[in-house]
mmCIF file of C-alpha atoms in Angstrom:
data_model
loop_
_atom_site.group_PDB
_atom_site.id
_atom_site.type_symbol
_atom_site.label_atom_id
_atom_site.label_comp_id
_atom_site.label_asym_id
_atom_site.label_seq_id
_atom_site.Cartn_x
_atom_site.Cartn_y
_atom_site.Cartn_z
ATOM 1 C CA UNK G 179 19.924 -6.599 -16.213
ATOM 2 C CA UNK G 180 16.285 -7.013 -16.579
ATOM 3 C CA UNK G 181 15.468 -10.259 -15.759
ATOM 4 C CA UNK G 182 17.569 -9.209 -12.625
ATOM 5 C CA UNK G 183 15.393 -5.909 -11.523
ATOM 6 C CA UNK G 184 12.239 -8.687 -12.402
ATOM 7 C CA UNK G 185 13.669 -10.936 -9.725
ATOM 8 C CA UNK G 186 14.105 -8.270 -7.398
ATOM 9 C CA UNK G 187 10.812 -6.983 -7.405
ATOM 10 C CA UNK G 188 9.376 -10.452 -7.178
ATOM 11 C CA UNK G 189 10.981 -10.837 -4.060
ATOM 12 C CA UNK G 190 9.982 -8.098 -2.805
ATOM 13 C CA UNK G 191 6.211 -9.165 -3.617
ATOM 14 C CA UNK G 192 7.016 -12.676 -2.134
ATOM 15 C CA UNK G 193 8.516 -11.471 1.034
ATOM 16 C CA UNK G 194 5.437 -9.944 2.392
ATOM 17 C CA UNK G 195 3.809 -13.538 2.682
ATOM 18 C CA UNK G 196 6.229 -14.338 5.621
ATOM 19 C CA UNK G 197 5.051 -14.307 9.221
ATOM 20 C CA UNK G 198 7.490 -11.267 10.868
ATOM 21 C CA UNK G 199 10.019 -13.734 12.721
ATOM 22 C CA UNK G 200 10.810 -15.628 9.322
ATOM 23 C CA UNK G 201 11.163 -12.001 7.656
ATOM 24 C CA UNK G 202 14.304 -10.990 10.045
ATOM 25 C CA UNK G 203 15.613 -13.998 9.665
ATOM 26 C CA UNK G 204 15.429 -14.012 5.677
ATOM 27 C CA UNK G 205 16.126 -10.362 5.042
ATOM 28 C CA UNK G 206 19.444 -10.551 7.374
ATOM 29 C CA UNK G 207 20.496 -13.555 5.093
ATOM 30 C CA UNK G 208 19.504 -10.910 1.684
ATOM 31 C CA UNK G 209 21.042 -7.933 2.936
ATOM 32 C CA UNK G 210 24.700 -9.999 3.747
ATOM 33 C CA UNK G 211 24.468 -11.180 0.268
ATOM 34 C CA UNK G 212 23.388 -8.254 -1.483
ATOM 35 C CA UNK G 213 26.216 -6.281 0.043
ATOM 36 C CA UNK G 214 28.875 -8.670 -1.068
ATOM 37 C CA UNK G 215 29.891 -7.106 -4.353
ATOM 38 C CA UNK G 216 32.331 -9.633 -5.243
ATOM 39 C CA UNK G 217 29.471 -12.261 -6.691
ATOM 40 C CA UNK G 218 26.881 -12.443 -9.484
ATOM 41 C CA UNK G 219 24.075 -10.063 -8.948
ATOM 42 C CA UNK G 220 21.963 -12.592 -11.456
ATOM 43 C CA UNK G 221 22.695 -15.768 -9.514
ATOM 44 C CA UNK G 222 22.711 -14.336 -6.333
ATOM 45 C CA UNK G 223 19.091 -12.534 -6.819
ATOM 46 C CA UNK G 224 18.197 -16.336 -7.845
ATOM 47 C CA UNK G 225 19.497 -18.256 -5.279
ATOM 48 C CA UNK G 226 17.892 -15.674 -2.771
ATOM 49 C CA UNK G 227 14.366 -16.465 -4.583
ATOM 50 C CA UNK G 228 15.250 -20.328 -4.117
ATOM 51 C CA UNK G 229 15.794 -19.788 -0.503
ATOM 52 C CA UNK G 230 12.253 -17.762 -0.022
ATOM 53 C CA UNK G 231 10.563 -20.033 -2.167
ATOM 54 C CA UNK G 232 11.571 -22.517 0.610
ATOM 55 C CA UNK G 233 10.986 -20.439 3.567
ATOM 56 C CA UNK G 234 7.679 -19.840 2.043
ATOM 57 C CA UNK G 235 6.862 -23.548 1.627
ATOM 58 C CA UNK G 236 8.323 -24.453 4.998
ATOM 59 C CA UNK G 237 5.901 -21.950 6.709
ATOM 60 C CA UNK G 238 2.807 -23.399 5.452
ATOM 61 C CA UNK G 239 4.217 -27.095 7.018
ATOM 62 C CA UNK G 240 5.106 -25.400 10.277
ATOM 63 C CA UNK G 241 9.016 -24.944 10.204
ATOM 64 C CA UNK G 242 10.948 -21.670 10.786
ATOM 65 C CA UNK G 243 13.436 -20.416 8.563
ATOM 66 C CA UNK G 244 16.148 -20.456 11.554
ATOM 67 C CA UNK G 245 16.035 -24.122 10.743
ATOM 68 C CA UNK G 246 17.085 -23.670 7.121
ATOM 69 C CA UNK G 247 19.849 -21.621 8.085
ATOM 70 C CA UNK G 248 21.479 -23.897 11.345
ATOM 71 C CA UNK G 249 22.788 -22.143 14.347
ATOM 72 C CA UNK G 250 25.243 -20.307 12.558
ATOM 73 C CA UNK G 251 23.801 -17.896 9.472
ATOM 74 C CA UNK G 252 26.553 -15.958 9.125
ATOM 75 C CA UNK G 253 28.810 -19.005 8.346
ATOM 76 C CA UNK G 254 26.006 -20.784 6.613
ATOM 77 C CA UNK G 255 25.584 -17.249 4.446
ATOM 78 C CA UNK G 256 29.752 -17.613 3.430
ATOM 79 C CA UNK G 257 29.041 -20.932 2.642
ATOM 80 C CA UNK G 258 26.504 -19.855 0.055
ATOM 81 C CA UNK G 259 28.681 -16.701 -1.358
ATOM 82 C CA UNK G 260 31.343 -19.273 -1.793
ATOM 83 C CA UNK G 261 29.797 -21.457 -4.158
ATOM 84 C CA UNK G 262 28.141 -18.710 -6.110
ATOM 85 C CA UNK G 263 29.767 -17.805 -9.216
ATOM 86 C CA UNK G 264 31.915 -14.324 -9.452
ATOM 87 C CA UNK G 265 30.730 -11.310 -10.978
ATOM 88 C CA UNK G 266 32.384 -10.855 -14.377
ATOM 89 C CA UNK G 267 34.883 -8.352 -14.277
ATOM 90 C CA UNK G 268 33.659 -6.421 -17.458
ATOM 91 C CA UNK G 269 30.505 -5.798 -15.354
ATOM 92 C CA UNK G 270 32.364 -4.635 -12.343
ATOM 93 C CA UNK G 271 33.824 -1.972 -14.619
ATOM 94 C CA UNK G 272 30.899 -1.031 -15.993
ATOM 95 C CA UNK G 273 29.274 -0.831 -12.780
ATOM 96 C CA UNK G 274 32.400 1.389 -11.129
ATOM 97 C CA UNK G 275 32.166 3.858 -14.232
ATOM 98 C CA UNK G 276 28.325 3.886 -14.170
ATOM 99 C CA UNK G 277 28.463 4.974 -10.678
ATOM 100 C CA UNK G 278 31.414 7.258 -11.006
ATOM 101 C CA UNK G 279 29.420 8.978 -14.075
ATOM 102 C CA UNK G 280 26.343 8.928 -11.953
ATOM 103 C CA UNK G 281 28.065 10.674 -8.894
ATOM 104 C CA UNK G 282 29.411 12.930 -11.356
ATOM 105 C CA UNK G 283 26.535 13.483 -13.149
ATOM 106 C CA UNK G 284 24.386 14.311 -9.688
ATOM 107 C CA UNK G 285 27.295 16.564 -8.325
ATOM 108 C CA UNK G 286 27.295 18.804 -11.906
ATOM 109 C CA UNK G 287 23.103 18.726 -11.788
ATOM 110 C CA UNK G 288 23.043 20.134 -8.223
ATOM 111 C CA UNK G 289 26.048 22.369 -8.846
ATOM 112 C CA UNK G 290 23.645 23.748 -11.651
ATOM 113 C CA UNK G 291 20.659 24.367 -10.040
ATOM 114 C CA UNK G 292 21.940 25.577 -6.587
ATOM 115 C CA UNK G 293 23.684 28.441 -9.222
ATOM 116 C CA UNK G 294 21.057 29.022 -11.271
ATOM 117 C CA UNK G 295 18.980 29.895 -8.118
ATOM 118 C CA UNK G 296 21.649 31.861 -6.677
ATOM 119 C CA UNK G 297 22.555 33.804 -9.751
ATOM 120 C CA UNK G 298 19.043 35.379 -9.461
ATOM 121 C CA UNK G 299 19.647 37.140 -5.948
ATOM 122 C CA UNK G 300 23.591 38.060 -6.403
ATOM 123 C CA UNK G 301 25.818 37.897 -9.174
ATOM 124 C CA UNK G 302 27.941 34.437 -9.053
ATOM 125 C CA UNK G 303 31.415 33.993 -10.260
ATOM 126 C CA UNK G 304 31.505 31.701 -13.046
ATOM 127 C CA UNK G 305 35.088 31.078 -13.629
ATOM 128 C CA UNK G 306 36.588 27.912 -13.217
ATOM 129 C CA UNK G 307 40.156 26.661 -12.895
ATOM 130 C CA UNK G 308 40.419 23.379 -14.619
ATOM 131 C CA UNK G 309 42.602 21.629 -12.977
ATOM 132 C CA UNK G 310 41.113 22.399 -9.818
ATOM 133 C CA UNK G 311 37.986 21.008 -10.899
ATOM 134 C CA UNK G 312 39.557 17.596 -11.997
ATOM 135 C CA UNK G 313 40.945 17.352 -8.837
ATOM 136 C CA UNK G 314 37.779 17.874 -7.015
ATOM 137 C CA UNK G 315 36.633 15.488 -9.103
ATOM 138 C CA UNK G 316 39.053 12.707 -8.391
ATOM 139 C CA UNK G 317 38.406 13.418 -4.789
ATOM 140 C CA UNK G 318 34.560 13.137 -5.382
ATOM 141 C CA UNK G 319 35.028 9.595 -7.011
ATOM 142 C CA UNK G 320 37.518 8.445 -4.387
ATOM 143 C CA UNK G 321 35.309 9.446 -1.640
ATOM 144 C CA UNK G 322 32.512 7.889 -3.500
ATOM 145 C CA UNK G 323 33.873 4.134 -4.282
ATOM 146 C CA UNK G 324 35.345 4.553 -0.714
ATOM 147 C CA UNK G 325 32.018 5.164 0.858
ATOM 148 C CA UNK G 326 30.220 2.340 -0.814
ATOM 149 C CA UNK G 327 32.921 -0.448 0.405
ATOM 150 C CA UNK G 328 33.036 1.375 4.070
ATOM 151 C CA UNK G 329 29.542 1.747 4.150
ATOM 152 C CA UNK G 330 28.280 -1.881 2.948
ATOM 153 C CA UNK G 331 31.444 -3.155 5.508
ATOM 154 C CA UNK G 332 29.675 -1.492 8.534
ATOM 155 C CA UNK G 333 26.335 -3.216 7.136
ATOM 156 C CA UNK G 334 27.919 -6.927 7.158
ATOM 157 C CA UNK G 335 29.768 -6.851 10.068
ATOM 158 C CA UNK G 336 26.446 -5.913 11.911
ATOM 159 C CA UNK G 337 23.706 -8.057 10.102
ATOM 160 C CA UNK G 338 23.849 -11.334 12.267
ATOM 161 C CA UNK G 339 25.044 -9.570 15.311
ATOM 162 C CA UNK G 340 22.379 -10.210 18.181
ATOM 163 C CA UNK G 341 21.749 -7.048 19.169
ATOM 164 C CA UNK G 342 21.704 -4.871 16.367
ATOM 165 C CA UNK G 343 22.649 -1.297 17.156
ATOM 166 C CA UNK G 344 21.406 0.975 14.406
ATOM 167 C CA UNK G 345 22.766 4.187 15.487
ATOM 168 C CA UNK G 346 26.508 2.847 15.487
ATOM 169 C CA UNK G 347 25.905 2.398 12.046
ATOM 170 C CA UNK G 348 24.355 5.607 11.733
ATOM 171 C CA UNK G 349 27.043 7.234 13.621
ATOM 172 C CA UNK G 350 29.781 5.643 11.887
ATOM 173 C CA UNK G 351 28.503 6.149 8.650
ATOM 174 C CA UNK G 352 28.204 9.574 9.406
ATOM 175 C CA UNK G 353 31.255 10.334 10.177
ATOM 176 C CA UNK G 354 32.909 8.825 7.087
ATOM 177 C CA UNK G 355 30.147 11.131 5.075
ATOM 178 C CA UNK G 356 31.421 14.193 7.360
ATOM 179 C CA UNK G 357 35.181 13.041 7.130
ATOM 180 C CA UNK G 358 34.406 12.588 3.073
ATOM 181 C CA UNK G 359 32.808 16.291 2.226
ATOM 182 C CA UNK G 360 35.633 18.163 4.276
ATOM 183 C CA UNK G 361 38.097 15.769 2.574
ATOM 184 C CA UNK G 362 36.938 17.091 -0.806
ATOM 185 C CA UNK G 363 36.257 20.734 0.477
ATOM 186 C CA UNK G 364 40.143 20.746 1.301
ATOM 187 C CA UNK G 365 41.107 19.201 -2.028
ATOM 188 C CA UNK G 366 39.036 22.298 -3.538
ATOM 189 C CA UNK G 367 40.925 24.603 -1.015
ATOM 190 C CA UNK G 368 44.471 23.342 -1.082
ATOM 191 C CA UNK G 369 44.270 23.236 -4.977
ATOM 192 C CA UNK G 370 42.796 26.081 -5.757
ATOM 193 C CA UNK G 371 43.107 27.973 -8.811
ATOM 194 C CA UNK G 372 45.143 25.542 -11.219
ATOM 195 C CA UNK G 373 45.398 24.895 -14.887
ATOM 196 C CA UNK G 374 43.376 27.326 -17.020
ATOM 197 C CA UNK G 375 40.663 29.591 -16.037
ATOM 198 C CA UNK G 376 37.718 29.115 -18.070
ATOM 199 C CA UNK G 377 33.909 30.849 -17.854
ATOM 200 C CA UNK G 378 31.356 28.442 -17.396
ATOM 201 C CA UNK G 379 27.400 29.216 -17.021
ATOM 202 C CA UNK G 380 25.144 27.632 -14.245
ATOM 203 C CA UNK G 381 22.826 26.337 -17.228
ATOM 204 C CA UNK G 382 25.778 24.207 -18.966
ATOM 205 C CA UNK G 383 26.359 22.142 -15.871
ATOM 206 C CA UNK G 384 22.934 21.814 -15.600
ATOM 207 C CA UNK G 385 22.964 20.047 -19.400
ATOM 208 C CA UNK G 386 26.252 18.445 -18.502
ATOM 209 C CA UNK G 387 24.836 16.743 -15.396
ATOM 210 C CA UNK G 388 21.495 15.519 -17.743
ATOM 211 C CA UNK G 389 23.952 14.743 -19.813
ATOM 212 C CA UNK G 390 25.716 12.101 -17.876
ATOM 213 C CA UNK G 391 22.950 11.374 -15.980
ATOM 214 C CA UNK G 392 21.424 10.125 -19.467
ATOM 215 C CA UNK G 393 24.948 8.088 -20.432
ATOM 216 C CA UNK G 394 24.425 6.095 -16.500
ATOM 217 C CA UNK G 395 20.687 5.111 -17.435
ATOM 218 C CA UNK G 396 21.914 4.100 -20.742
ATOM 219 C CA UNK G 397 25.097 1.883 -19.597
ATOM 220 C CA UNK G 398 22.516 -0.152 -17.237
ATOM 221 C CA UNK G 399 21.333 -1.652 -19.788
ATOM 222 C CA UNK G 400 24.564 -2.667 -21.213
ATOM 223 C CA UNK G 401 25.139 -4.688 -18.751
ATOM 224 C CA UNK G 402 25.038 -8.558 -19.551
ATOM 225 C CA UNK G 403 23.704 -10.051 -16.280
ATOM 226 C CA UNK O 532 29.337 -32.349 13.436
ATOM 227 C CA UNK O 533 28.121 -35.694 13.632
ATOM 228 C CA UNK O 534 30.327 -38.758 11.804
ATOM 229 C CA UNK O 535 27.315 -40.057 10.080
ATOM 230 C CA UNK O 536 26.607 -36.026 8.774
ATOM 231 C CA UNK O 537 30.779 -36.019 7.933
ATOM 232 C CA UNK O 538 30.309 -39.192 6.188
ATOM 233 C CA UNK O 539 27.023 -38.209 4.271
ATOM 234 C CA UNK O 540 28.485 -34.754 3.100
ATOM 235 C CA UNK O 541 31.070 -36.568 0.832
ATOM 236 C CA UNK O 542 28.190 -38.345 -0.829
ATOM 237 C CA UNK O 543 25.699 -35.241 -1.068
ATOM 238 C CA UNK O 544 26.396 -34.376 -4.474
ATOM 239 C CA UNK O 545 25.919 -37.852 -5.877
ATOM 240 C CA UNK O 546 22.564 -37.987 -4.140
ATOM 241 C CA UNK O 547 21.250 -34.805 -5.143
ATOM 242 C CA UNK O 548 22.205 -35.830 -8.872
ATOM 243 C CA UNK O 549 20.692 -39.283 -8.282
ATOM 244 C CA UNK O 550 17.044 -37.540 -7.253
ATOM 245 C CA UNK O 551 17.430 -34.829 -9.885
ATOM 246 C CA UNK O 552 17.810 -37.373 -12.296
ATOM 247 C CA UNK O 553 14.914 -39.112 -11.761
ATOM 248 C CA UNK O 554 12.423 -35.892 -12.354
ATOM 249 C CA UNK O 555 13.325 -32.172 -12.489
ATOM 250 C CA UNK O 556 12.653 -30.786 -9.130
ATOM 251 C CA UNK O 557 12.862 -27.721 -6.841
ATOM 252 C CA UNK O 558 15.091 -26.761 -4.122
ATOM 253 C CA UNK O 559 11.602 -27.454 -1.277
ATOM 254 C CA UNK O 560 10.849 -30.898 -2.725
ATOM 255 C CA UNK O 561 14.361 -32.171 -2.902
ATOM 256 C CA UNK O 562 15.438 -31.677 0.760
ATOM 257 C CA UNK O 563 11.940 -33.218 1.141
ATOM 258 C CA UNK O 564 12.617 -36.237 -0.703
ATOM 259 C CA UNK O 565 15.939 -36.887 0.884
ATOM 260 C CA UNK O 566 14.615 -36.990 4.430
ATOM 261 C CA UNK O 567 11.977 -39.077 2.881
ATOM 262 C CA UNK O 568 14.437 -41.676 1.144
ATOM 263 C CA UNK O 569 16.032 -41.835 5.104
ATOM 264 C CA UNK O 570 18.470 -39.347 5.498
ATOM 265 C CA UNK O 571 16.808 -37.373 8.184
ATOM 266 C CA UNK O 572 20.642 -35.678 8.601
ATOM 267 C CA UNK O 573 20.016 -33.267 5.333
ATOM 268 C CA UNK O 574 18.692 -30.429 7.397
ATOM 269 C CA UNK O 575 16.860 -28.433 4.893
ATOM 270 C CA UNK O 576 19.671 -25.421 4.379
ATOM 271 C CA UNK O 577 22.244 -28.459 3.297
ATOM 272 C CA UNK O 578 21.209 -28.823 -0.232
ATOM 273 C CA UNK O 579 21.584 -25.084 -1.275
ATOM 274 C CA UNK O 580 25.245 -24.931 -0.869
ATOM 275 C CA UNK O 581 25.671 -28.351 -2.880
ATOM 276 C CA UNK O 582 23.069 -26.793 -5.670
ATOM 277 C CA UNK O 583 25.152 -24.014 -6.376
ATOM 278 C CA UNK O 584 28.470 -25.934 -6.609
ATOM 279 C CA UNK O 585 26.942 -28.546 -8.930
ATOM 280 C CA UNK O 586 25.005 -25.429 -11.057
ATOM 281 C CA UNK O 587 28.804 -23.969 -10.885
ATOM 282 C CA UNK O 588 30.167 -27.046 -12.005
ATOM 283 C CA UNK O 589 27.761 -27.442 -15.073
ATOM 284 C CA UNK O 590 26.461 -30.877 -13.609
ATOM 285 C CA UNK O 591 22.687 -29.328 -13.318
ATOM 286 C CA UNK O 592 20.756 -26.191 -14.432
ATOM 287 C CA UNK O 593 18.060 -24.166 -12.893
ATOM 288 C CA UNK O 594 15.437 -23.135 -15.064
ATOM 289 C CA UNK O 595 11.961 -21.152 -14.083
ATOM 290 C CA UNK O 596 8.770 -23.301 -14.138
ATOM 291 C CA UNK O 597 4.931 -22.831 -13.340
ATOM 292 C CA UNK O 598 4.418 -25.192 -10.175
ATOM 293 C CA UNK O 599 1.784 -27.356 -9.523
ATOM 294 C CA UNK O 600 1.067 -25.420 -6.279
ATOM 295 C CA UNK O 601 1.029 -22.266 -7.996
ATOM 296 C CA UNK O 602 4.196 -19.314 -8.307
ATOM 297 C CA UNK O 603 7.019 -19.886 -10.776
ATOM 298 C CA UNK O 604 9.903 -21.758 -8.942
ATOM 299 C CA UNK O 605 13.252 -22.879 -10.152
ATOM 300 C CA UNK O 606 13.273 -26.511 -10.984
ATOM 301 C CA UNK O 607 16.781 -28.091 -11.576
ATOM 302 C CA UNK O 608 17.373 -30.508 -14.254
ATOM 303 C CA UNK O 609 20.679 -33.034 -14.864
ATOM 304 C CA UNK O 610 22.806 -32.017 -17.760
ATOM 305 C CA UNK O 611 24.457 -34.388 -20.191
ATOM 306 C CA UNK O 612 27.885 -33.472 -18.142
ATOM 307 C CA UNK O 613 26.047 -34.395 -14.935
ATOM 308 C CA UNK O 614 24.792 -37.728 -16.203
ATOM 309 C CA UNK O 615 28.369 -38.617 -16.966
ATOM 310 C CA UNK O 616 29.510 -37.343 -13.384
ATOM 311 C CA UNK O 617 26.567 -39.600 -11.909
ATOM 312 C CA UNK O 618 27.921 -42.521 -13.255
ATOM 313 C CA UNK O 619 31.397 -41.919 -12.609
ATOM 314 C CA UNK O 620 30.540 -41.302 -8.956
ATOM 315 C CA UNK O 621 27.850 -44.397 -8.319
ATOM 316 C CA UNK O 622 31.029 -46.192 -10.236
ATOM 317 C CA UNK O 623 33.553 -45.063 -7.003
ATOM 318 C CA UNK O 624 30.837 -45.106 -4.493
ATOM 319 C CA UNK O 625 29.994 -49.078 -5.239
ATOM 320 C CA UNK O 626 33.740 -49.414 -5.260
ATOM 321 C CA UNK O 627 34.318 -48.458 -1.678
ATOM 322 C CA UNK O 628 30.917 -49.225 -0.405
ATOM 323 C CA UNK O 629 30.692 -52.875 -0.594
ATOM 324 C CA UNK O 630 34.104 -53.752 0.586
ATOM 325 C CA UNK O 631 33.537 -51.673 3.479
ATOM 326 C CA UNK O 632 30.355 -53.063 4.075
ATOM 327 C CA UNK O 633 31.614 -56.326 4.129
ATOM 328 C CA UNK O 634 34.573 -55.140 6.213
ATOM 329 C CA UNK O 635 32.241 -53.670 9.140
ATOM 330 C CA UNK O 636 29.809 -56.210 9.247
ATOM 331 C CA UNK O 637 31.711 -58.208 11.452
ATOM 332 C CA UNK O 638 31.131 -61.457 12.584
ATOM 333 C CA UNK O 639 29.248 -62.347 9.913
ATOM 334 C CA UNK O 640 31.778 -62.028 6.917
ATOM 335 C CA UNK O 641 33.104 -64.691 4.462
ATOM 336 C CA UNK O 642 36.636 -65.049 4.120
ATOM 337 C CA UNK O 643 36.802 -65.812 0.521
ATOM 338 C CA UNK O 644 40.482 -65.846 0.057
ATOM 339 C CA UNK O 645 41.128 -68.272 2.991
#
């Protein structure tokens, strides 16, 4: 994991050496490869670094990045992806779990802060039906994971298009975001008051949130890549 | 794709391994070398899917090393398995190349069996 982070940082620094034309061509490929969740992250970063070094050296000898990737950069990128080792299943599970815990952590933290601030002015309702809370969390995970897949897919399908219509990406992502929030609120509304009711103070949410985010951070060191 | 490119594609893995066997080499240097030895159909990018495939099969391995020109670069080395594979590929290539060359040198071939 550490090695991969170092590679990503080195990539960011080296990219500044590219001419703006070469940077555009290279960054399209980078985005396309990085948003493919099936490939081994470390192997993908090593390849991206190799290609970046190649473009920089070619650039010094008067070559263009576009020559490197041929007439169809998308087909070339797909050929590369097909030959990169696949991500370890253990890492995918770890990543998904850490993503879910992180999402729940931020949710609890924001909820705690919001309720803490509101409780200064007006008394807040600290009653929570456990069944309903679990269902809302489940809806949150579902929307979160689906969101990553959908947004990545939208990005990937537009990377190599000649005229990138950024507004389309924003509108599509925004619509999904709104649908997601509506879905979570809908679940909360339809399944209100299910299961035993317990009292949770705002600061407990704050602590839960911090603990979950701490666990998420710890988990990132467990990854084998 | 030109016919020559298609023919080349089949033996490109062997060509890459043969160059890597001579000395550890990095991507850009490798593509230049292949072009210099008379394979101009090898466009710059062609080698990367090949390098990935060879790494995946354990025939070559990459290692970050400081380069002569400055920053660290990924150099490729031939593994023991790669050496065995290259031997095999070279043997098989010669089995095909010699008779095919004889056959295609029309007019100049010797009919040894006559």
